[in-house]
Amino acid sequence: MKTLQAINEEILQRISHLETSSQTNVKTLFNITKQISGVEHLHSSMMELLESIETIENKVDYNLPTIQREISKLEFGVAQINSTLQVVNETRESDANYLKSTVSTLATLQEKVEANNIIMQALRNGRSEGLSLSSQLDDSKNLSPETIMQQMNKIHDSYLQVVGKLPNGK
């Protein structure tokens, strides 16, 4: 039989073992409680995040038609601007061609005026200086200086109108 002291020691060992086991269980329980608290906090945060995402989705769904309308308006505006720009470019090219033609015509008329002035000077001075009057008249197409000046004035006015339409920038 066991002595009382051996039983006492056995009971003390069991109590010591139970206390150690109890402390381990308390620590484990504390850790589990912390983990559960962390999981609950994580769950709560995820639920808030989910609600925020749903709110954003609802706002996007609500505003999407408005955004699409605005995009369509912008696309239409861009198309109008492109169309206007094309018309402006065509007009600019047309005006440039007209200006070139006007300059060429003006140069031709100036040559005719100079030829007529030479003829007029020769007639006034009574000298022909070796020029045939009939050939000079044929070259100027029998136009009077007044007619040529009127044509030059018309061309000059047209030239000023074209220049006025040109953009000021370089």
PDB file of N, CA and C in Angstrom, residues 23-104:
ATOM      1  N   GLN A  23      -2.924  26.608 -16.869  1.00  0.00           N
ATOM      2  CA  GLN A  23      -2.276  27.824 -17.377  1.00  0.00           C
ATOM      3  C   GLN A  23      -2.114  27.750 -18.898  1.00  0.00           C
ATOM      4  N   THR A  24      -1.732  26.593 -19.393  1.00  0.00           N
ATOM      5  CA  THR A  24      -1.605  26.411 -20.837  1.00  0.00           C
ATOM      6  C   THR A  24      -2.956  26.603 -21.502  1.00  0.00           C
ATOM      7  N   ASN A  25      -3.995  26.033 -20.897  1.00  0.00           N
ATOM      8  CA  ASN A  25      -5.349  26.174 -21.445  1.00  0.00           C
ATOM      9  C   ASN A  25      -5.802  27.629 -21.406  1.00  0.00           C
ATOM     10  N   VAL A  26      -5.444  28.343 -20.316  1.00  0.00           N
ATOM     11  CA  VAL A  26      -5.823  29.758 -20.211  1.00  0.00           C
ATOM     12  C   VAL A  26      -5.129  30.555 -21.315  1.00  0.00           C
ATOM     13  N   LYS A  27      -3.834  30.282 -21.519  1.00  0.00           N
ATOM     14  CA  LYS A  27      -3.093  30.985 -22.574  1.00  0.00           C
ATOM     15  C   LYS A  27      -3.680  30.652 -23.946  1.00  0.00           C
ATOM     16  N   THR A  28      -3.952  29.383 -24.162  1.00  0.00           N
ATOM     17  CA  THR A  28      -4.537  28.961 -25.438  1.00  0.00           C
ATOM     18  C   THR A  28      -5.898  29.614 -25.632  1.00  0.00           C
ATOM     19  N   LEU A  29      -6.711  29.614 -24.573  1.00  0.00           N
ATOM     20  CA  LEU A  29      -8.037  30.238 -24.638  1.00  0.00           C
ATOM     21  C   LEU A  29      -7.909  31.736 -24.919  1.00  0.00           C
ATOM     22  N   PHE A  30      -6.931  32.386 -24.287  1.00  0.00           N
ATOM     23  CA  PHE A  30      -6.702  33.814 -24.524  1.00  0.00           C
ATOM     24  C   PHE A  30      -6.322  34.059 -25.989  1.00  0.00           C
ATOM     25  N   ASN A  31      -5.421  33.217 -26.498  1.00  0.00           N
ATOM     26  CA  ASN A  31      -5.016  33.346 -27.907  1.00  0.00           C
ATOM     27  C   ASN A  31      -6.191  33.113 -28.839  1.00  0.00           C
ATOM     28  N   ILE A  32      -6.983  32.104 -28.528  1.00  0.00           N
ATOM     29  CA  ILE A  32      -8.163  31.810 -29.361  1.00  0.00           C
ATOM     30  C   ILE A  32      -9.135  32.974 -29.300  1.00  0.00           C
ATOM     31  N   THR A  33      -9.316  33.546 -28.117  1.00  0.00           N
ATOM     32  CA  THR A  33     -10.220  34.691 -27.962  1.00  0.00           C
ATOM     33  C   THR A  33      -9.714  35.876 -28.786  1.00  0.00           C
ATOM     34  N   LYS A  34      -8.391  36.113 -28.749  1.00  0.00           N
ATOM     35  CA  LYS A  34      -7.814  37.196 -29.554  1.00  0.00           C
ATOM     36  C   LYS A  34      -8.031  36.931 -31.041  1.00  0.00           C
ATOM     37  N   GLN A  35      -7.833  35.675 -31.434  1.00  0.00           N
ATOM     38  CA  GLN A  35      -8.011  35.330 -32.847  1.00  0.00           C
ATOM     39  C   GLN A  35      -9.465  35.502 -33.260  1.00  0.00           C
ATOM     40  N   ILE A  36     -10.374  35.082 -32.384  1.00  0.00           N
ATOM     41  CA  ILE A  36     -11.804  35.239 -32.694  1.00  0.00           C
ATOM     42  C   ILE A  36     -12.141  36.718 -32.805  1.00  0.00           C
ATOM     43  N   SER A  37     -11.596  37.519 -31.888  1.00  0.00           N
ATOM     44  CA  SER A  37     -11.830  38.962 -31.936  1.00  0.00           C
ATOM     45  C   SER A  37     -11.276  39.541 -33.236  1.00  0.00           C
ATOM     46  N   GLY A  38     -10.085  39.109 -33.636  1.00  0.00           N
ATOM     47  CA  GLY A  38      -9.489  39.567 -34.895  1.00  0.00           C
ATOM     48  C   GLY A  38     -10.323  39.160 -36.091  1.00  0.00           C
ATOM     49  N   VAL A  39     -10.809  37.914 -36.069  1.00  0.00           N
ATOM     50  CA  VAL A  39     -11.648  37.430 -37.171  1.00  0.00           C
ATOM     51  C   VAL A  39     -12.946  38.227 -37.221  1.00  0.00           C
ATOM     52  N   GLU A  40     -13.539  38.504 -36.043  1.00  0.00           N
ATOM     53  CA  GLU A  40     -14.777  39.293 -36.009  1.00  0.00           C
ATOM     54  C   GLU A  40     -14.526  40.705 -36.534  1.00  0.00           C
ATOM     55  N   HIS A  41     -13.385  41.283 -36.146  1.00  0.00           N
ATOM     56  CA  HIS A  41     -13.041  42.625 -36.636  1.00  0.00           C
ATOM     57  C   HIS A  41     -12.822  42.589 -38.154  1.00  0.00           C
ATOM     58  N   LEU A  42     -12.126  41.572 -38.639  1.00  0.00           N
ATOM     59  CA  LEU A  42     -11.910  41.398 -40.071  1.00  0.00           C
ATOM     60  C   LEU A  42     -13.238  41.227 -40.793  1.00  0.00           C
ATOM     61  N   HIS A  43     -14.121  40.424 -40.219  1.00  0.00           N
ATOM     62  CA  HIS A  43     -15.445  40.205 -40.816  1.00  0.00           C
ATOM     63  C   HIS A  43     -16.217  41.521 -40.877  1.00  0.00           C
ATOM     64  N   SER A  44     -16.155  42.285 -39.789  1.00  0.00           N
ATOM     65  CA  SER A  44     -16.849  43.574 -39.746  1.00  0.00           C
ATOM     66  C   SER A  44     -16.282  44.522 -40.807  1.00  0.00           C
ATOM     67  N   SER A  45     -14.961  44.562 -40.917  1.00  0.00           N
ATOM     68  CA  SER A  45     -14.328  45.430 -41.924  1.00  0.00           C
ATOM     69  C   SER A  45     -14.696  44.993 -43.334  1.00  0.00           C
ATOM     70  N   MET A  46     -14.722  43.691 -43.562  1.00  0.00           N
ATOM     71  CA  MET A  46     -15.085  43.188 -44.891  1.00  0.00           C
ATOM     72  C   MET A  46     -16.536  43.523 -45.217  1.00  0.00           C
ATOM     73  N   MET A  47     -17.403  43.468 -44.228  1.00  0.00           N
ATOM     74  CA  MET A  47     -18.809  43.815 -44.464  1.00  0.00           C
ATOM     75  C   MET A  47     -18.927  45.304 -44.820  1.00  0.00           C
ATOM     76  N   GLU A  48     -18.178  46.153 -44.093  1.00  0.00           N
ATOM     77  CA  GLU A  48     -18.189  47.581 -44.413  1.00  0.00           C
ATOM     78  C   GLU A  48     -17.648  47.814 -45.823  1.00  0.00           C
ATOM     79  N   LEU A  49     -16.582  47.111 -46.165  1.00  0.00           N
ATOM     80  CA  LEU A  49     -16.005  47.227 -47.500  1.00  0.00           C
ATOM     81  C   LEU A  49     -17.007  46.790 -48.563  1.00  0.00           C
ATOM     82  N   LEU A  50     -17.693  45.702 -48.303  1.00  0.00           N
ATOM     83  CA  LEU A  50     -18.704  45.209 -49.237  1.00  0.00           C
ATOM     84  C   LEU A  50     -19.821  46.233 -49.411  1.00  0.00           C
ATOM     85  N   GLU A  51     -20.257  46.839 -48.305  1.00  0.00           N
ATOM     86  CA  GLU A  51     -21.302  47.863 -48.394  1.00  0.00           C
ATOM     87  C   GLU A  51     -20.808  49.066 -49.197  1.00  0.00           C
ATOM     88  N   SER A  52     -19.552  49.448 -48.971  1.00  0.00           N
ATOM     89  CA  SER A  52     -18.989  50.577 -49.720  1.00  0.00           C
ATOM     90  C   SER A  52     -18.919  50.254 -51.209  1.00  0.00           C
ATOM     91  N   ILE A  53     -18.507  49.044 -51.535  1.00  0.00           N
ATOM     92  CA  ILE A  53     -18.436  48.624 -52.942  1.00  0.00           C
ATOM     93  C   ILE A  53     -19.824  48.626 -53.566  1.00  0.00           C
ATOM     94  N   GLU A  54     -20.812  48.138 -52.822  1.00  0.00           N
ATOM     95  CA  GLU A  54     -22.185  48.137 -53.345  1.00  0.00           C
ATOM     96  C   GLU A  54     -22.674  49.563 -53.570  1.00  0.00           C
ATOM     97  N   THR A  55     -22.327  50.471 -52.658  1.00  0.00           N
ATOM     98  CA  THR A  55     -22.722  51.872 -52.816  1.00  0.00           C
ATOM     99  C   THR A  55     -22.078  52.463 -54.067  1.00  0.00           C
ATOM    100  N   ILE A  56     -20.802  52.173 -54.256  1.00  0.00           N
ATOM    101  CA  ILE A  56     -20.101  52.669 -55.451  1.00  0.00           C
ATOM    102  C   ILE A  56     -20.724  52.087 -56.713  1.00  0.00           C
ATOM    103  N   GLU A  57     -21.023  50.786 -56.694  1.00  0.00           N
ATOM    104  CA  GLU A  57     -21.659  50.151 -57.860  1.00  0.00           C
ATOM    105  C   GLU A  57     -22.993  50.812 -58.165  1.00  0.00           C
ATOM    106  N   ASN A  58     -23.776  51.102 -57.128  1.00  0.00           N
ATOM    107  CA  ASN A  58     -25.074  51.748 -57.333  1.00  0.00           C
ATOM    108  C   ASN A  58     -24.898  53.141 -57.937  1.00  0.00           C
ATOM    109  N   LYS A  59     -23.909  53.877 -57.433  1.00  0.00           N
ATOM    110  CA  LYS A  59     -23.672  55.214 -57.974  1.00  0.00           C
ATOM    111  C   LYS A  59     -23.210  55.137 -59.424  1.00  0.00           C
ATOM    112  N   VAL A  60     -22.338  54.185 -59.730  1.00  0.00           N
ATOM    113  CA  VAL A  60     -21.872  54.017 -61.114  1.00  0.00           C
ATOM    114  C   VAL A  60     -23.048  53.634 -62.008  1.00  0.00           C
ATOM    115  N   ASP A  61     -23.861  52.678 -61.550  1.00  0.00           N
ATOM    116  CA  ASP A  61     -25.019  52.262 -62.340  1.00  0.00           C
ATOM    117  C   ASP A  61     -25.975  53.430 -62.562  1.00  0.00           C
ATOM    118  N   TYR A  62     -26.139  54.267 -61.531  1.00  0.00           N
ATOM    119  CA  TYR A  62     -27.049  55.400 -61.632  1.00  0.00           C
ATOM    120  C   TYR A  62     -26.499  56.458 -62.591  1.00  0.00           C
ATOM    121  N   ASN A  63     -25.191  56.707 -62.525  1.00  0.00           N
ATOM    122  CA  ASN A  63     -24.584  57.784 -63.313  1.00  0.00           C
ATOM    123  C   ASN A  63     -24.098  57.340 -64.689  1.00  0.00           C
ATOM    124  N   LEU A  64     -24.058  56.062 -64.964  1.00  0.00           N
ATOM    125  CA  LEU A  64     -23.545  55.573 -66.241  1.00  0.00           C
ATOM    126  C   LEU A  64     -24.295  56.152 -67.446  1.00  0.00           C
ATOM    127  N   PRO A  65     -25.638  56.186 -67.442  1.00  0.00           N
ATOM    128  CA  PRO A  65     -26.327  56.783 -68.595  1.00  0.00           C
ATOM    129  C   PRO A  65     -25.963  58.261 -68.792  1.00  0.00           C
ATOM    130  N   THR A  66     -25.805  58.983 -67.690  1.00  0.00           N
ATOM    131  CA  THR A  66     -25.426  60.395 -67.795  1.00  0.00           C
ATOM    132  C   THR A  66     -24.041  60.527 -68.405  1.00  0.00           C
ATOM    133  N   ILE A  67     -23.123  59.696 -67.961  1.00  0.00           N
ATOM    134  CA  ILE A  67     -21.759  59.728 -68.495  1.00  0.00           C
ATOM    135  C   ILE A  67     -21.776  59.377 -69.986  1.00  0.00           C
ATOM    136  N   GLN A  68     -22.569  58.381 -70.359  1.00  0.00           N
ATOM    137  CA  GLN A  68     -22.654  57.992 -71.769  1.00  0.00           C
ATOM    138  C   GLN A  68     -23.222  59.132 -72.617  1.00  0.00           C
ATOM    139  N   ARG A  69     -24.231  59.843 -72.071  1.00  0.00           N
ATOM    140  CA  ARG A  69     -24.790  60.988 -72.797  1.00  0.00           C
ATOM    141  C   ARG A  69     -23.737  62.077 -72.974  1.00  0.00           C
ATOM    142  N   GLU A  70     -22.981  62.342 -71.923  1.00  0.00           N
ATOM    143  CA  GLU A  70     -21.939  63.370 -72.006  1.00  0.00           C
ATOM    144  C   GLU A  70     -20.861  62.975 -73.016  1.00  0.00           C
ATOM    145  N   ILE A  71     -20.499  61.706 -73.029  1.00  0.00           N
ATOM    146  CA  ILE A  71     -19.511  61.233 -74.007  1.00  0.00           C
ATOM    147  C   ILE A  71     -20.055  61.408 -75.424  1.00  0.00           C
ATOM    148  N   SER A  72     -21.328  61.087 -75.621  1.00  0.00           N
ATOM    149  CA  SER A  72     -21.938  61.260 -76.946  1.00  0.00           C
ATOM    150  C   SER A  72     -21.941  62.733 -77.349  1.00  0.00           C
ATOM    151  N   LYS A  73     -22.256  63.611 -76.387  1.00  0.00           N
ATOM    152  CA  LYS A  73     -22.239  65.049 -76.686  1.00  0.00           C
ATOM    153  C   LYS A  73     -20.835  65.496 -77.082  1.00  0.00           C
ATOM    154  N   LEU A  74     -19.837  65.022 -76.351  1.00  0.00           N
ATOM    155  CA  LEU A  74     -18.454  65.386 -76.667  1.00  0.00           C
ATOM    156  C   LEU A  74     -18.054  64.872 -78.048  1.00  0.00           C
ATOM    157  N   GLU A  75     -18.437  63.634 -78.354  1.00  0.00           N
ATOM    158  CA  GLU A  75     -18.113  63.075 -79.671  1.00  0.00           C
ATOM    159  C   GLU A  75     -18.776  63.890 -80.776  1.00  0.00           C
ATOM    160  N   PHE A  76     -20.031  64.299 -80.552  1.00  0.00           N
ATOM    161  CA  PHE A  76     -20.742  65.113 -81.530  1.00  0.00           C
ATOM    162  C   PHE A  76     -20.048  66.463 -81.697  1.00  0.00           C
ATOM    163  N   GLY A  77     -19.657  67.064 -80.578  1.00  0.00           N
ATOM    164  CA  GLY A  77     -18.948  68.343 -80.626  1.00  0.00           C
ATOM    165  C   GLY A  77     -17.639  68.233 -81.378  1.00  0.00           C
ATOM    166  N   VAL A  78     -16.911  67.158 -81.141  1.00  0.00           N
ATOM    167  CA  VAL A  78     -15.640  66.941 -81.842  1.00  0.00           C
ATOM    168  C   VAL A  78     -15.897  66.783 -83.339  1.00  0.00           C
ATOM    169  N   ALA A  79     -16.944  66.060 -83.694  1.00  0.00           N
ATOM    170  CA  ALA A  79     -17.271  65.879 -85.114  1.00  0.00           C
ATOM    171  C   ALA A  79     -17.618  67.226 -85.759  1.00  0.00           C
ATOM    172  N   GLN A  80     -18.376  68.061 -85.034  1.00  0.00           N
ATOM    173  CA  GLN A  80     -18.715  69.382 -85.567  1.00  0.00           C
ATOM    174  C   GLN A  80     -17.459  70.232 -85.751  1.00  0.00           C
ATOM    175  N   ILE A  81     -16.581  70.194 -84.771  1.00  0.00           N
ATOM    176  CA  ILE A  81     -15.344  70.975 -84.861  1.00  0.00           C
ATOM    177  C   ILE A  81     -14.499  70.490 -86.038  1.00  0.00           C
ATOM    178  N   ASN A  82     -14.407  69.173 -86.205  1.00  0.00           N
ATOM    179  CA  ASN A  82     -13.642  68.630 -87.334  1.00  0.00           C
ATOM    180  C   ASN A  82     -14.241  69.063 -88.663  1.00  0.00           C
ATOM    181  N   SER A  83     -15.574  69.048 -88.741  1.00  0.00           N
ATOM    182  CA  SER A  83     -16.250  69.465 -89.965  1.00  0.00           C
ATOM    183  C   SER A  83     -15.986  70.944 -90.248  1.00  0.00           C
ATOM    184  N   THR A  84     -16.109  71.759 -89.215  1.00  0.00           N
ATOM    185  CA  THR A  84     -15.855  73.191 -89.372  1.00  0.00           C
ATOM    186  C   THR A  84     -14.408  73.441 -89.772  1.00  0.00           C
ATOM    187  N   LEU A  85     -13.505  72.713 -89.160  1.00  0.00           N
ATOM    188  CA  LEU A  85     -12.085  72.856 -89.482  1.00  0.00           C
ATOM    189  C   LEU A  85     -11.816  72.486 -90.938  1.00  0.00           C
ATOM    190  N   GLN A  86     -12.481  71.449 -91.418  1.00  0.00           N
ATOM    191  CA  GLN A  86     -12.305  71.043 -92.810  1.00  0.00           C
ATOM    192  C   GLN A  86     -12.807  72.141 -93.752  1.00  0.00           C
ATOM    193  N   VAL A  87     -13.970  72.731 -93.413  1.00  0.00           N
ATOM    194  CA  VAL A  87     -14.512  73.811 -94.244  1.00  0.00           C
ATOM    195  C   VAL A  87     -13.559  75.010 -94.233  1.00  0.00           C
ATOM    196  N   VAL A  88     -13.028  75.333 -93.054  1.00  0.00           N
ATOM    197  CA  VAL A  88     -12.096  76.461 -92.949  1.00  0.00           C
ATOM    198  C   VAL A  88     -10.849  76.196 -93.790  1.00  0.00           C
ATOM    199  N   ASN A  89     -10.330  74.979 -93.715  1.00  0.00           N
ATOM    200  CA  ASN A  89      -9.140  74.641 -94.514  1.00  0.00           C
ATOM    201  C   ASN A  89      -9.425  74.743 -96.008  1.00  0.00           C
ATOM    202  N   GLU A  90     -10.592  74.250 -96.422  1.00  0.00           N
ATOM    203  CA  GLU A  90     -10.953  74.333 -97.837  1.00  0.00           C
ATOM    204  C   GLU A  90     -11.095  75.792 -98.270  1.00  0.00           C
ATOM    205  N   THR A  91     -11.725  76.600 -97.419  1.00  0.00           N
ATOM    206  CA  THR A  91     -11.892  78.021 -97.728  1.00  0.00           C
ATOM    207  C   THR A  91     -10.537  78.712 -97.803  1.00  0.00           C
ATOM    208  N   ARG A  92      -9.657  78.372 -96.867  1.00  0.00           N
ATOM    209  CA  ARG A  92      -8.318  78.966 -96.860  1.00  0.00           C
ATOM    210  C   ARG A  92      -7.572  78.600 -98.142  1.00  0.00           C
ATOM    211  N   GLU A  93      -7.661  77.339 -98.548  1.00  0.00           N
ATOM    212  CA  GLU A  93      -6.994  76.910 -99.783  1.00  0.00           C
ATOM    213  C   GLU A  93      -7.582  77.626-100.996  1.00  0.00           C
ATOM    214  N   SER A  94      -8.909  77.753-101.007  1.00  0.00           N
ATOM    215  CA  SER A  94      -9.569  78.440-102.112  1.00  0.00           C
ATOM    216  C   SER A  94      -9.143  79.906-102.160  1.00  0.00           C
ATOM    217  N   ASP A  95      -9.099  80.548-100.989  1.00  0.00           N
ATOM    218  CA  ASP A  95      -8.673  81.947-100.939  1.00  0.00           C
ATOM    219  C   ASP A  95      -7.218  82.091-101.369  1.00  0.00           C
ATOM    220  N   ALA A  96      -6.381  81.150-100.983  1.00  0.00           N
ATOM    221  CA  ALA A  96      -4.967  81.202-101.376  1.00  0.00           C
ATOM    222  C   ALA A  96      -4.838  81.065-102.893  1.00  0.00           C
ATOM    223  N   ASN A  97      -5.606  80.147-103.487  1.00  0.00           N
ATOM    224  CA  ASN A  97      -5.574  79.984-104.950  1.00  0.00           C
ATOM    225  C   ASN A  97      -6.085  81.243-105.647  1.00  0.00           C
ATOM    226  N   TYR A  98      -7.154  81.826-105.092  1.00  0.00           N
ATOM    227  CA  TYR A  98      -7.705  83.050-105.669  1.00  0.00           C
ATOM    228  C   TYR A  98      -6.683  84.176-105.567  1.00  0.00           C
ATOM    229  N   LEU A  99      -5.992  84.230-104.435  1.00  0.00           N
ATOM    230  CA  LEU A  99      -4.976  85.261-104.238  1.00  0.00           C
ATOM    231  C   LEU A  99      -3.839  85.096-105.249  1.00  0.00           C
ATOM    232  N   LYS A 100      -3.399  83.853-105.465  1.00  0.00           N
ATOM    233  CA  LYS A 100      -2.349  83.602-106.455  1.00  0.00           C
ATOM    234  C   LYS A 100      -2.804  84.043-107.842  1.00  0.00           C
ATOM    235  N   SER A 101      -4.046  83.711-108.180  1.00  0.00           N
ATOM    236  CA  SER A 101      -4.595  84.086-109.480  1.00  0.00           C
ATOM    237  C   SER A 101      -4.675  85.607-109.603  1.00  0.00           C
ATOM    238  N   THR A 102      -5.100  86.250-108.531  1.00  0.00           N
ATOM    239  CA  THR A 102      -5.216  87.710-108.539  1.00  0.00           C
ATOM    240  C   THR A 102      -3.849  88.360-108.705  1.00  0.00           C
ATOM    241  N   VAL A 103      -2.854  87.841-108.005  1.00  0.00           N
ATOM    242  CA  VAL A 103      -1.499  88.384-108.120  1.00  0.00           C
ATOM    243  C   VAL A 103      -0.984  88.215-109.549  1.00  0.00           C
ATOM    244  N   SER A 104      -1.247  87.061-110.135  1.00  0.00           N
ATOM    245  CA  SER A 104      -0.804  86.810-111.509  1.00  0.00           C
ATOM    246  C   SER A 104      -1.491  87.770-112.477  1.00  0.00           C
TER     247      SER A 104
END
